[in-house]
PDB file of C-alpha atoms in Angstrom:
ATOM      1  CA  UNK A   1       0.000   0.000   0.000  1.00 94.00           C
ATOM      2  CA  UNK A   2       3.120   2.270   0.954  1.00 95.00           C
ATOM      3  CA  UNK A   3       4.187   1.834  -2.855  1.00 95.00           C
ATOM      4  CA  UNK A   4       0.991   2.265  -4.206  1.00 95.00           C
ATOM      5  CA  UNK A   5       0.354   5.506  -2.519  1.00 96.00           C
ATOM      6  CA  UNK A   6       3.800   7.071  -3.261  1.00 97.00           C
ATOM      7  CA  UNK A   7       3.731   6.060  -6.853  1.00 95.00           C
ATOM      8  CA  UNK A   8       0.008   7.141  -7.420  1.00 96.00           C
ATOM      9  CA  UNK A   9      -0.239  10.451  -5.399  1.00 96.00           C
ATOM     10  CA  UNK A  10       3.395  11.557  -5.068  1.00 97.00           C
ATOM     11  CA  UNK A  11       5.454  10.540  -7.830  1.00 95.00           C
ATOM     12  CA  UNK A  12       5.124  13.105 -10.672  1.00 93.00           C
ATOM     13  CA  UNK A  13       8.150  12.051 -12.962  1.00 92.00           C
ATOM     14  CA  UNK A  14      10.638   9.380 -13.560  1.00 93.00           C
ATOM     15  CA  UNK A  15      13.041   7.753 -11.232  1.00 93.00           C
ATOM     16  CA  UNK A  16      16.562   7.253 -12.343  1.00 94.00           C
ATOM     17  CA  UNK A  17      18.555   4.951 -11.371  1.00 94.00           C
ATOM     18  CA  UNK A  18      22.924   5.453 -11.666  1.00 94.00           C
ATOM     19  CA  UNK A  19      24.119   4.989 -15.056  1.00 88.00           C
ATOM     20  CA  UNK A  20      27.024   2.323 -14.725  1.00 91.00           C
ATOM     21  CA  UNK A  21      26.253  -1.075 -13.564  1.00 92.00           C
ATOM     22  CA  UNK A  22      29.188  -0.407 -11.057  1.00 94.00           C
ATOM     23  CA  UNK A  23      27.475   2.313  -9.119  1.00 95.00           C
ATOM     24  CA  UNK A  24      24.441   0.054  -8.684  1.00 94.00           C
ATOM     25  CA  UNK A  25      26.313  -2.982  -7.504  1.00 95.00           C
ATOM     26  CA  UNK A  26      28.375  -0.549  -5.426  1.00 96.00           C
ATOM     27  CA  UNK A  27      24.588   0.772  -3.917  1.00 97.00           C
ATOM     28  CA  UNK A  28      23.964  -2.294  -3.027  1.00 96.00           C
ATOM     29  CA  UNK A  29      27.117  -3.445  -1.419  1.00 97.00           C
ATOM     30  CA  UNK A  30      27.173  -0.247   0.693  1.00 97.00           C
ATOM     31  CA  UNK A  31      23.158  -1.185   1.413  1.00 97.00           C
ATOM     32  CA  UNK A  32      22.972  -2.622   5.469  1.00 96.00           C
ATOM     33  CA  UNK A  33      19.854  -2.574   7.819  1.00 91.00           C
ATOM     34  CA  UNK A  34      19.840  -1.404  11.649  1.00 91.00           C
ATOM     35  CA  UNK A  35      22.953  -1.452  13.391  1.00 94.00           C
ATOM     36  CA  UNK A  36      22.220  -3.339  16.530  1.00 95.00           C
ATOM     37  CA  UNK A  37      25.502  -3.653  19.252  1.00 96.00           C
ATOM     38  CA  UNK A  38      26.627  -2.977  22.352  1.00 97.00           C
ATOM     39  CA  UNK A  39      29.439  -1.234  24.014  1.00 96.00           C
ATOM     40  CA  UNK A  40      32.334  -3.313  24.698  1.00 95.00           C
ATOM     41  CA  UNK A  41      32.046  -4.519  28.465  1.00 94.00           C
ATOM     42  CA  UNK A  42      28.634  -3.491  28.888  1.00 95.00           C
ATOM     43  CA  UNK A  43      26.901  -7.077  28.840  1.00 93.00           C
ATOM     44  CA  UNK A  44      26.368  -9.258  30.456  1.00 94.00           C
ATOM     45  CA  UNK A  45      25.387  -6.757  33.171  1.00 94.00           C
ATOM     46  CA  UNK A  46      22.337  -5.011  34.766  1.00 95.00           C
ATOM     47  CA  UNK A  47      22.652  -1.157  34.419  1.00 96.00           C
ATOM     48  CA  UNK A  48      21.152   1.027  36.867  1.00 96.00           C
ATOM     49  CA  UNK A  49      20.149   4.915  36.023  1.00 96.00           C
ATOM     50  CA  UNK A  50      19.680   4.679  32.313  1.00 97.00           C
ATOM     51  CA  UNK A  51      18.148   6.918  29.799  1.00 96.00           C
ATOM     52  CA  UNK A  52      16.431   5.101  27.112  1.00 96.00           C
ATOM     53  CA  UNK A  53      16.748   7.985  23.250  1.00 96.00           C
ATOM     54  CA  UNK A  54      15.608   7.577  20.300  1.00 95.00           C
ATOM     55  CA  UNK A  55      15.333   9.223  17.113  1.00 94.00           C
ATOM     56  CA  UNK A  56      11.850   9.816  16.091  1.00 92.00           C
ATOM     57  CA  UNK A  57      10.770   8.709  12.761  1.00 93.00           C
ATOM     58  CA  UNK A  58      14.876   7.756  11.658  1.00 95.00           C
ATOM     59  CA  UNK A  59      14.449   6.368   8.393  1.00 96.00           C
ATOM     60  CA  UNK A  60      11.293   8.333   7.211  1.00 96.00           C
ATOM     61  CA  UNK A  61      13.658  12.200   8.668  1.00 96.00           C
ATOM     62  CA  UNK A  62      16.448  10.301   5.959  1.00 96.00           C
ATOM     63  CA  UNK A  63      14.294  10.062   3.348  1.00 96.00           C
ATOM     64  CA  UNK A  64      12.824  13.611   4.098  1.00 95.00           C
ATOM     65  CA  UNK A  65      15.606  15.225   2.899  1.00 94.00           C
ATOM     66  CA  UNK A  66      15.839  13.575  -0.923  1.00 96.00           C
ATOM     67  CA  UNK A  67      15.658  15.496  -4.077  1.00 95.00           C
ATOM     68  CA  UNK A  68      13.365  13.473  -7.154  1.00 95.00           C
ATOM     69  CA  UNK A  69      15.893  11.646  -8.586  1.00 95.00           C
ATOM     70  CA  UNK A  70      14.308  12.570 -11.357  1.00 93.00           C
ATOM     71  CA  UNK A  71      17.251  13.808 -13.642  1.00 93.00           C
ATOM     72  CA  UNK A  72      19.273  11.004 -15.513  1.00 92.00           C
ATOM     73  CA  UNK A  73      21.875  12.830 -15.684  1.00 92.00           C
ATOM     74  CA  UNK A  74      22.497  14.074 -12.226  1.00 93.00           C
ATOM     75  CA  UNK A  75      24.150  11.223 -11.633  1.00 95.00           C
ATOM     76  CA  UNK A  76      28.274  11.895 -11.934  1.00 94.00           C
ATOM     77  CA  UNK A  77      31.668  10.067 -10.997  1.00 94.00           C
ATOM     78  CA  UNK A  78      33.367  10.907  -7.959  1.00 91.00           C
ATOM     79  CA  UNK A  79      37.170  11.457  -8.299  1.00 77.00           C
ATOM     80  CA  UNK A  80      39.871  13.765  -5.706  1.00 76.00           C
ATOM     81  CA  UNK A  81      43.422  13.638  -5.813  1.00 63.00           C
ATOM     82  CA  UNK A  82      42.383  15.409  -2.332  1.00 54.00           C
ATOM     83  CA  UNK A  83      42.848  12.094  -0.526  1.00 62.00           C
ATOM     84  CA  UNK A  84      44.988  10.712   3.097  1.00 54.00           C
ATOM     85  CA  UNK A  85      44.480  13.003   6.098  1.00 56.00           C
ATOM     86  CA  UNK A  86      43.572  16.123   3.130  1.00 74.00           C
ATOM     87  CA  UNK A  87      40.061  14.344   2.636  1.00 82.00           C
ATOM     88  CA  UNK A  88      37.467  16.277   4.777  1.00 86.00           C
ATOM     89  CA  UNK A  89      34.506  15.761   3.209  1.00 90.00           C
ATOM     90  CA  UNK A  90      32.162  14.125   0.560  1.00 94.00           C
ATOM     91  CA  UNK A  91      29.009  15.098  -0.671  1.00 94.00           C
ATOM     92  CA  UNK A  92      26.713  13.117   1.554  1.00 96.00           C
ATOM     93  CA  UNK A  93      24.143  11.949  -1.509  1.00 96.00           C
ATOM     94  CA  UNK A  94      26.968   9.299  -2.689  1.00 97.00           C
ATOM     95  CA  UNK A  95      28.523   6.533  -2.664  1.00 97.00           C
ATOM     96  CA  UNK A  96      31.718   5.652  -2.709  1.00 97.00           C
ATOM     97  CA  UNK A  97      34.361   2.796  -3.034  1.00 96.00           C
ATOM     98  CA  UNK A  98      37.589   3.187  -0.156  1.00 95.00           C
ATOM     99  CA  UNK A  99      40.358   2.061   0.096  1.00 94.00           C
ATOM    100  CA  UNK A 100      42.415   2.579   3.623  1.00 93.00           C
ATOM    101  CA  UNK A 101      42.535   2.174   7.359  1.00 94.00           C
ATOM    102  CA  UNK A 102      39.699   2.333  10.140  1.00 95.00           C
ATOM    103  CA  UNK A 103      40.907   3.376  13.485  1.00 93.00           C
ATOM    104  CA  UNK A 104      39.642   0.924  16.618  1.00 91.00           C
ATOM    105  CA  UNK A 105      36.243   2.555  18.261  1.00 92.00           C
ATOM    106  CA  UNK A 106      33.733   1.262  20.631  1.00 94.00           C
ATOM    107  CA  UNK A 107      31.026   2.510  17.854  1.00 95.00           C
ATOM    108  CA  UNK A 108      32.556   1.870  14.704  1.00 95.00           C
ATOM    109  CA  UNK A 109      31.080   4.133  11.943  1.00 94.00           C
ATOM    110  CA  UNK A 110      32.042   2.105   8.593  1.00 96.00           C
ATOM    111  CA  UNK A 111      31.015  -1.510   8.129  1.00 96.00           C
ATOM    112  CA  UNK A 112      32.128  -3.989   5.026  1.00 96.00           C
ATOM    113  CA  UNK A 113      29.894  -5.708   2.669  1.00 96.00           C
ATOM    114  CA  UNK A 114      29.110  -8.679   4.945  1.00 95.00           C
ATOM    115  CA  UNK A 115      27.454  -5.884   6.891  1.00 96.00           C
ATOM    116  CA  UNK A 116      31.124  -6.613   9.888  1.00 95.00           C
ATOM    117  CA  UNK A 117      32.692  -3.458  11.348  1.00 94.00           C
ATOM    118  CA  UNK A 118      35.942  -1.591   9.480  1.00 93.00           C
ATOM    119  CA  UNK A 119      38.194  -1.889  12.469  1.00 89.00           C
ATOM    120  CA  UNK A 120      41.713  -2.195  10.559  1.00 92.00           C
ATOM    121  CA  UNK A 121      43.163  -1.790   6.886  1.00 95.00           C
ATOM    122  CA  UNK A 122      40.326  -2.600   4.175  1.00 96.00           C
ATOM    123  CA  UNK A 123      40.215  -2.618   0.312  1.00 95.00           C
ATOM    124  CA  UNK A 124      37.869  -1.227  -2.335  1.00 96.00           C
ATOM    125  CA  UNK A 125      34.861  -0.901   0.052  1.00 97.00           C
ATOM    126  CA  UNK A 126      31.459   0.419  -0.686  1.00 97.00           C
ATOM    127  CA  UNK A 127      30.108   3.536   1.592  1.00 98.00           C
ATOM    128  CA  UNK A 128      27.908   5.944   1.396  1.00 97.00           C
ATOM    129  CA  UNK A 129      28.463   9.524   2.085  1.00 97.00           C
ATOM    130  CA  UNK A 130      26.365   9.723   5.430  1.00 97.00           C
ATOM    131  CA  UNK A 131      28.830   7.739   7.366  1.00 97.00           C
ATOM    132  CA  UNK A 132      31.982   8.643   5.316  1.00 97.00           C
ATOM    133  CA  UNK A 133      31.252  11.952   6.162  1.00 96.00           C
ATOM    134  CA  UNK A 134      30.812  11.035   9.762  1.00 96.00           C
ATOM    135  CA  UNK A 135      34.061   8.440  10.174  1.00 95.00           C
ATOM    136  CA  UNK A 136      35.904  11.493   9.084  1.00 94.00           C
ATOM    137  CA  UNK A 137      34.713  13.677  11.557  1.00 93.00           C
ATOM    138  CA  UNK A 138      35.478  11.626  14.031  1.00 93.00           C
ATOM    139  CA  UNK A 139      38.755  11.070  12.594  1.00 92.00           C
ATOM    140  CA  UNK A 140      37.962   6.941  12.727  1.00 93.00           C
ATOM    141  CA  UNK A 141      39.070   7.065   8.783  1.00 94.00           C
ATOM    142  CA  UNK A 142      41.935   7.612   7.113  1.00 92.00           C
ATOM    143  CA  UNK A 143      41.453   7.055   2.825  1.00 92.00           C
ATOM    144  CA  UNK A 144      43.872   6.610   0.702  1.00 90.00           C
ATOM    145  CA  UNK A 145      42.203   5.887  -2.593  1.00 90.00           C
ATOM    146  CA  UNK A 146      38.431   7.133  -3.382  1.00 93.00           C
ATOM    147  CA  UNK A 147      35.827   6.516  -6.299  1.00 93.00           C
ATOM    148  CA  UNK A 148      32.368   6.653  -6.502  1.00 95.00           C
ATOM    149  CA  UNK A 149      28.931   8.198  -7.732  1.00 96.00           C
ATOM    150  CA  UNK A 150      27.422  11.300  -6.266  1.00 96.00           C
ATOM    151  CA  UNK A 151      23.908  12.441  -7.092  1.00 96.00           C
ATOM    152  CA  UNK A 152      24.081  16.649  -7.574  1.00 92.00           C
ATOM    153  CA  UNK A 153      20.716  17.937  -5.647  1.00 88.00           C
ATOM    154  CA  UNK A 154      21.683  21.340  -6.744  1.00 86.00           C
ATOM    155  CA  UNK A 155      20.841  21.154  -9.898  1.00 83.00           C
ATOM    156  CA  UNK A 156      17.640  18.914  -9.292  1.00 85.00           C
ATOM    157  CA  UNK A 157      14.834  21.600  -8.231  1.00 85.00           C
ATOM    158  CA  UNK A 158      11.853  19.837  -8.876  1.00 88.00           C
ATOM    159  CA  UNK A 159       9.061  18.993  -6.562  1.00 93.00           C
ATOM    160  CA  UNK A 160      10.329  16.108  -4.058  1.00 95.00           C
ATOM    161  CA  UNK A 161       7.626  13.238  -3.776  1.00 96.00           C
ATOM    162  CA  UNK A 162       9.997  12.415  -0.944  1.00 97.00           C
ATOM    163  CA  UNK A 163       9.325  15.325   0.802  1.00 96.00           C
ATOM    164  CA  UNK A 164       5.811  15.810   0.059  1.00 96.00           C
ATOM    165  CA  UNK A 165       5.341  12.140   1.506  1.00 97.00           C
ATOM    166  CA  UNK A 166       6.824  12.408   4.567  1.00 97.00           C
ATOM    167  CA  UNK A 167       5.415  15.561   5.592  1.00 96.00           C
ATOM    168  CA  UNK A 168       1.707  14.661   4.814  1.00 97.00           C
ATOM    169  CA  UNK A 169       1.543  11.189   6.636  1.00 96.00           C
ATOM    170  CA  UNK A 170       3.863  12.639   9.207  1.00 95.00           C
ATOM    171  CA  UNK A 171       1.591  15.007   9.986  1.00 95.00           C
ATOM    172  CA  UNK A 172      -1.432  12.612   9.553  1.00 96.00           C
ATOM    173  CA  UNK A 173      -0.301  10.750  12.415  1.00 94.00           C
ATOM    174  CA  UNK A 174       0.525  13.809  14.717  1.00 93.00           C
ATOM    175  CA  UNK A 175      -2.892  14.823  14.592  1.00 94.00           C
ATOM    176  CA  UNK A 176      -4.821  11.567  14.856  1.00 95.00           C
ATOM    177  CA  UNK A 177      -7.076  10.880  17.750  1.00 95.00           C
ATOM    178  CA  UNK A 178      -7.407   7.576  16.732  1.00 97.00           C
ATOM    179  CA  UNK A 179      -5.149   5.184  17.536  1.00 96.00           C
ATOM    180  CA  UNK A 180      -5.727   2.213  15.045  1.00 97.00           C
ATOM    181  CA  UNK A 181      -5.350   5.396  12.514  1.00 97.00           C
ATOM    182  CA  UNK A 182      -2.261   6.668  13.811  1.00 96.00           C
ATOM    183  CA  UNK A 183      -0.405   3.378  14.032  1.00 96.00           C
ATOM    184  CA  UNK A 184      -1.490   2.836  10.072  1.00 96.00           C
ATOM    185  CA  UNK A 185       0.021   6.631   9.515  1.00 96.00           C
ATOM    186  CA  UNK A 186       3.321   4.989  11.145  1.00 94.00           C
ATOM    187  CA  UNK A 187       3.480   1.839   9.271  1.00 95.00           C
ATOM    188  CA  UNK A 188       2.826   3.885   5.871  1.00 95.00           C
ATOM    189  CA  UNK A 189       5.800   6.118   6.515  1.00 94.00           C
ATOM    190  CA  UNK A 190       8.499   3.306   7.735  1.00 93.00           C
ATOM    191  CA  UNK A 191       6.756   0.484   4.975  1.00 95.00           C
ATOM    192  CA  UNK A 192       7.895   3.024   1.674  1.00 96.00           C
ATOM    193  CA  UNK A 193      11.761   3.268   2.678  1.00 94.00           C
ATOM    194  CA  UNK A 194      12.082  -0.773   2.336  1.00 94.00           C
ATOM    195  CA  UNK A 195      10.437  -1.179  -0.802  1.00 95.00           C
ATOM    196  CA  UNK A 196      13.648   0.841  -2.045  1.00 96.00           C
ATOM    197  CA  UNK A 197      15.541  -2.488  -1.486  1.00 96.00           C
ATOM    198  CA  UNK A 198      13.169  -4.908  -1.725  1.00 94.00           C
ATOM    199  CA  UNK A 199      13.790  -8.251  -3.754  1.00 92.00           C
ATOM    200  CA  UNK A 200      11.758 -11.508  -4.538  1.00 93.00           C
ATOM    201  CA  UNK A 201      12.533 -14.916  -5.459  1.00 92.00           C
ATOM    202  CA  UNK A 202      11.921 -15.746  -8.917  1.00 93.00           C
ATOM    203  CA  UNK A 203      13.074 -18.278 -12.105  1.00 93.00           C
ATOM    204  CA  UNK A 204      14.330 -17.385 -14.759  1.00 92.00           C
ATOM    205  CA  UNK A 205      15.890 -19.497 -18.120  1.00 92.00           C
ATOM    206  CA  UNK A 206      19.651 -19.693 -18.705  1.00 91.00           C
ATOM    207  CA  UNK A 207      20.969 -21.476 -21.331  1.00 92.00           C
ATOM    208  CA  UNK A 208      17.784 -24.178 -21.099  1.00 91.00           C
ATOM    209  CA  UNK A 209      17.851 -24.406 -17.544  1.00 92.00           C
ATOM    210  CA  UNK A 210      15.787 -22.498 -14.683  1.00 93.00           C
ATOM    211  CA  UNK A 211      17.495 -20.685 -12.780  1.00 94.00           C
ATOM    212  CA  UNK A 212      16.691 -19.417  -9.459  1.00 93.00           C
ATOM    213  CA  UNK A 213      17.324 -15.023  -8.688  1.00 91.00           C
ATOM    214  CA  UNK A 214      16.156 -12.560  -6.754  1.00 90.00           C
ATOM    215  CA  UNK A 215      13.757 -10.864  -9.209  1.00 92.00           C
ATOM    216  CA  UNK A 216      13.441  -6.282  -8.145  1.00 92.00           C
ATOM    217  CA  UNK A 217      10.537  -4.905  -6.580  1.00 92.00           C
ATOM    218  CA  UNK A 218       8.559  -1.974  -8.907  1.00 92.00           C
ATOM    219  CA  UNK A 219      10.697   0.863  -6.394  1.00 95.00           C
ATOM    220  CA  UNK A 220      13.716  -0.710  -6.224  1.00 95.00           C
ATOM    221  CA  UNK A 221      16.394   1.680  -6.008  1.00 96.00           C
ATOM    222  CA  UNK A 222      19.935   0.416  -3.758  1.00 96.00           C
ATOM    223  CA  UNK A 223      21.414   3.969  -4.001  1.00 97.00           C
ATOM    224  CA  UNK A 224      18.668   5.383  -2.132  1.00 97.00           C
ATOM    225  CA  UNK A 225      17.748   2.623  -0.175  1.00 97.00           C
ATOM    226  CA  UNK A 226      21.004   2.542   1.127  1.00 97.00           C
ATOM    227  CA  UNK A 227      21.412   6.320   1.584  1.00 97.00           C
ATOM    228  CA  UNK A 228      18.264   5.983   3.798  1.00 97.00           C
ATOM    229  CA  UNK A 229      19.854   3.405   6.404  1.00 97.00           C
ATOM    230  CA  UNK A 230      23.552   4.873   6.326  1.00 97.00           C
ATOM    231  CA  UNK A 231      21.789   8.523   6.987  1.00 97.00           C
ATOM    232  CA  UNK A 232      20.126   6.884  10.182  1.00 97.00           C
ATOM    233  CA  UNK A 233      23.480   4.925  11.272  1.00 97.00           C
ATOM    234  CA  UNK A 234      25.582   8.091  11.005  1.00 97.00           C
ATOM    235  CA  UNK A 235      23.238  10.050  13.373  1.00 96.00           C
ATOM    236  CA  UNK A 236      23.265   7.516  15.727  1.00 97.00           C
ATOM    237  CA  UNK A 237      26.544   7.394  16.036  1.00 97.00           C
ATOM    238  CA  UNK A 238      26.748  10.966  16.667  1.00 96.00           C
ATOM    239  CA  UNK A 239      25.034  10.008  19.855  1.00 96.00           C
ATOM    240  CA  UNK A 240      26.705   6.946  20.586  1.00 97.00           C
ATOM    241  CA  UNK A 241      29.807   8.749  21.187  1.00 96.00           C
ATOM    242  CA  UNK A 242      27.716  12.271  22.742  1.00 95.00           C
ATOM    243  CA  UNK A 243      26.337  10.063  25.186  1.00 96.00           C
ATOM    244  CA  UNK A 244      28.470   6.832  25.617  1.00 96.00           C
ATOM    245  CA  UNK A 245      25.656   4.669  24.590  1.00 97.00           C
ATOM    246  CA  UNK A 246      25.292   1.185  26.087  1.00 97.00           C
ATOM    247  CA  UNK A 247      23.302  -0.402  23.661  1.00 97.00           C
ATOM    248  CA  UNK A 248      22.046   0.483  20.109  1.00 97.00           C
ATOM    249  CA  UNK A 249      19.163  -0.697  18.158  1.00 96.00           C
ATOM    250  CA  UNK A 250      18.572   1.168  14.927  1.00 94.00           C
ATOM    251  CA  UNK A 251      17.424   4.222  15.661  1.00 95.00           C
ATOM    252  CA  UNK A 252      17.352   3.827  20.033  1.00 96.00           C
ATOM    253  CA  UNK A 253      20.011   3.926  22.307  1.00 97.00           C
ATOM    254  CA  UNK A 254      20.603   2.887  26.558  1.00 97.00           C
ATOM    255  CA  UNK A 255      22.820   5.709  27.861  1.00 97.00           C
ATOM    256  CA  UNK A 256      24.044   5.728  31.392  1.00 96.00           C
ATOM    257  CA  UNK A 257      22.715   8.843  33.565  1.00 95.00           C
ATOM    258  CA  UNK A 258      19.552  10.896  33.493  1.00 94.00           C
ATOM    259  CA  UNK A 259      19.161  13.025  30.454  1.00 90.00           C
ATOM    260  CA  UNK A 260      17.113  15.694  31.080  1.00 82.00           C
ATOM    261  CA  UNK A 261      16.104  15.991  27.225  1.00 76.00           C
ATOM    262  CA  UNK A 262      13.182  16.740  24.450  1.00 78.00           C
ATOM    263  CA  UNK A 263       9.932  14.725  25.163  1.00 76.00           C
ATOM    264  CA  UNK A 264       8.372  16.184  22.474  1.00 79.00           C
ATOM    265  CA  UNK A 265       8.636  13.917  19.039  1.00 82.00           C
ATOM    266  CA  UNK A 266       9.172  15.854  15.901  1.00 89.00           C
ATOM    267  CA  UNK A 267      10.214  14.936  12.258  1.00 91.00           C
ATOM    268  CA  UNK A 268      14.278  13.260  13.509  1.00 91.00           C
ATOM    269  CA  UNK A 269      14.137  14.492  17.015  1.00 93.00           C
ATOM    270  CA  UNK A 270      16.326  13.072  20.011  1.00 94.00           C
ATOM    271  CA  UNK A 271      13.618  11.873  22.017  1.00 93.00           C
ATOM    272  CA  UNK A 272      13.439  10.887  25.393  1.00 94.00           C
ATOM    273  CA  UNK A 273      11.806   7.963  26.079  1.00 92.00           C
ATOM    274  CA  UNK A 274      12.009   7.166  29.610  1.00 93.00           C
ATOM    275  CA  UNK A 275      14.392   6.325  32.700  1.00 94.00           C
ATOM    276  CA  UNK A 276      15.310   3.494  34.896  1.00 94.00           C
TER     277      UNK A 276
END
């Protein structure tokens, strides 16, 4: 239903995907889910005077913040000679294929294709800009060789059915008294960012013989499915290390001490959920 709606009522042009074949199997090498893990030492153990945060609305604040994707030719190779501790930044609506060394961290930021913290030297891994651009704040990174594919959102002003999604069911379930109706508000807005990556098992002929695959859903699209998760992960892990998390799951973190913080949930707010 998700789909349905967004391709009926909010999508108003095409959807392109990245040219090259690379860039999409680099999308979806750099595609992982929720990061789930907890702080070295911290379990097994019962933790007393903990503050449970989370970010309200993670994936659906990620996806917020896309352009259309409508312009084929938005899409453009990545290449610095600005590389080694010179490399500061990256546009975040990328990905990107490193080469280098991770520095060790309770909360690493970069993870490889099997979805297994970077903790050491790696080779020719798939990113995306979110958490580049965070591992490199943190200094956790240092790259020595960079490619990739970056989407330019400057030059793409038309009307974002991202946007205009989010906000509307966003809203929808803000303001509903009902509670069967606001619960179907928050399963619309979370159900449309996996149908980005969403496969389904198939057959197909090869050479006379069937074949089993993993056939694409109508919306699937690993650059910004991937984008989506890897926006979440790097936020969280701006709190992980702001509050020396104990535990994460997705978009929710334990933290030790009582944070005296927003109760209020808005559009990608740090939320305070409780205390104990």
């Amino acid at each position: 239903m998700a789909s349905a709606v967004f391709r009926l009522k909010y999508m108003q042009a095409n959807m392109y995907q990245p040219q090259l074949s690379q860039w999409l199997v680099g999308a979806a090498a750099s595609y992982h889910g929720g990061v789930n893990r907890v702080k070295p030492g911290a379990a097994p153990a019962w933790h007393m005077n903990v503050t449970a945060l989370d970010l309200s609305s993670a994936y659906p604040n990620a996806m917020s913040r896309f352009p259309s994707f409508d312009d084929p030719a938005g899409y453009k190779a990545f290449r610095t000679r600005d590389i080694g501790s010179r490399l500061k930044q990256v546009p975040d609506l990328g990905i990107y294929k490193i080469t280098g060394s991770a520095a060790p961290c309770h909360w690493p930021a970069l993870f490889d294709h099997n979805f297994k913290p970077l903790t050491s030297n790696f080779q020719d891994n798939w990113v995306t800009g979110y958490e580049l651009n965070e591992s490199l704040r943190t200094g956790e990174v240092r790259v020595s060789s960079i490619t990739g594919c970056v989407y330019d959102s400057k030059k793409d002003t038309s009307y974002s059915p991202f946007r205009g999604y989010v906000d509307d069911f966003y809203k929808l379930k803000s303001d509903a008294k009902d509670p069967v109706m606001r619960y179907m508000y928050k399963i619309l807005l979370n159900a449309l960012t996996g149908k980005f990556i969403q496969t389904s098992p198939d057959y197909t002929l090869v050479d006379g013989q069937l074949v089993k695959i993993r056939r694409a859903g109508g919306l699937y699209h690993p650059f910004i499915a991937s984008l989506i998760t890897g926006h979440t992960r790097a936020s969280i892990h701006q709190l992980e290390h702001q509050y020396n998390a104990l535990h994460t799951a997705t978009d929710g973190i334990f933290v030790p001490g009582k944070i005296e913080g927003n109760t209020k949930k808005s559009l990608g707010a740090t939320v305070c959920e409780g205390h104990g």
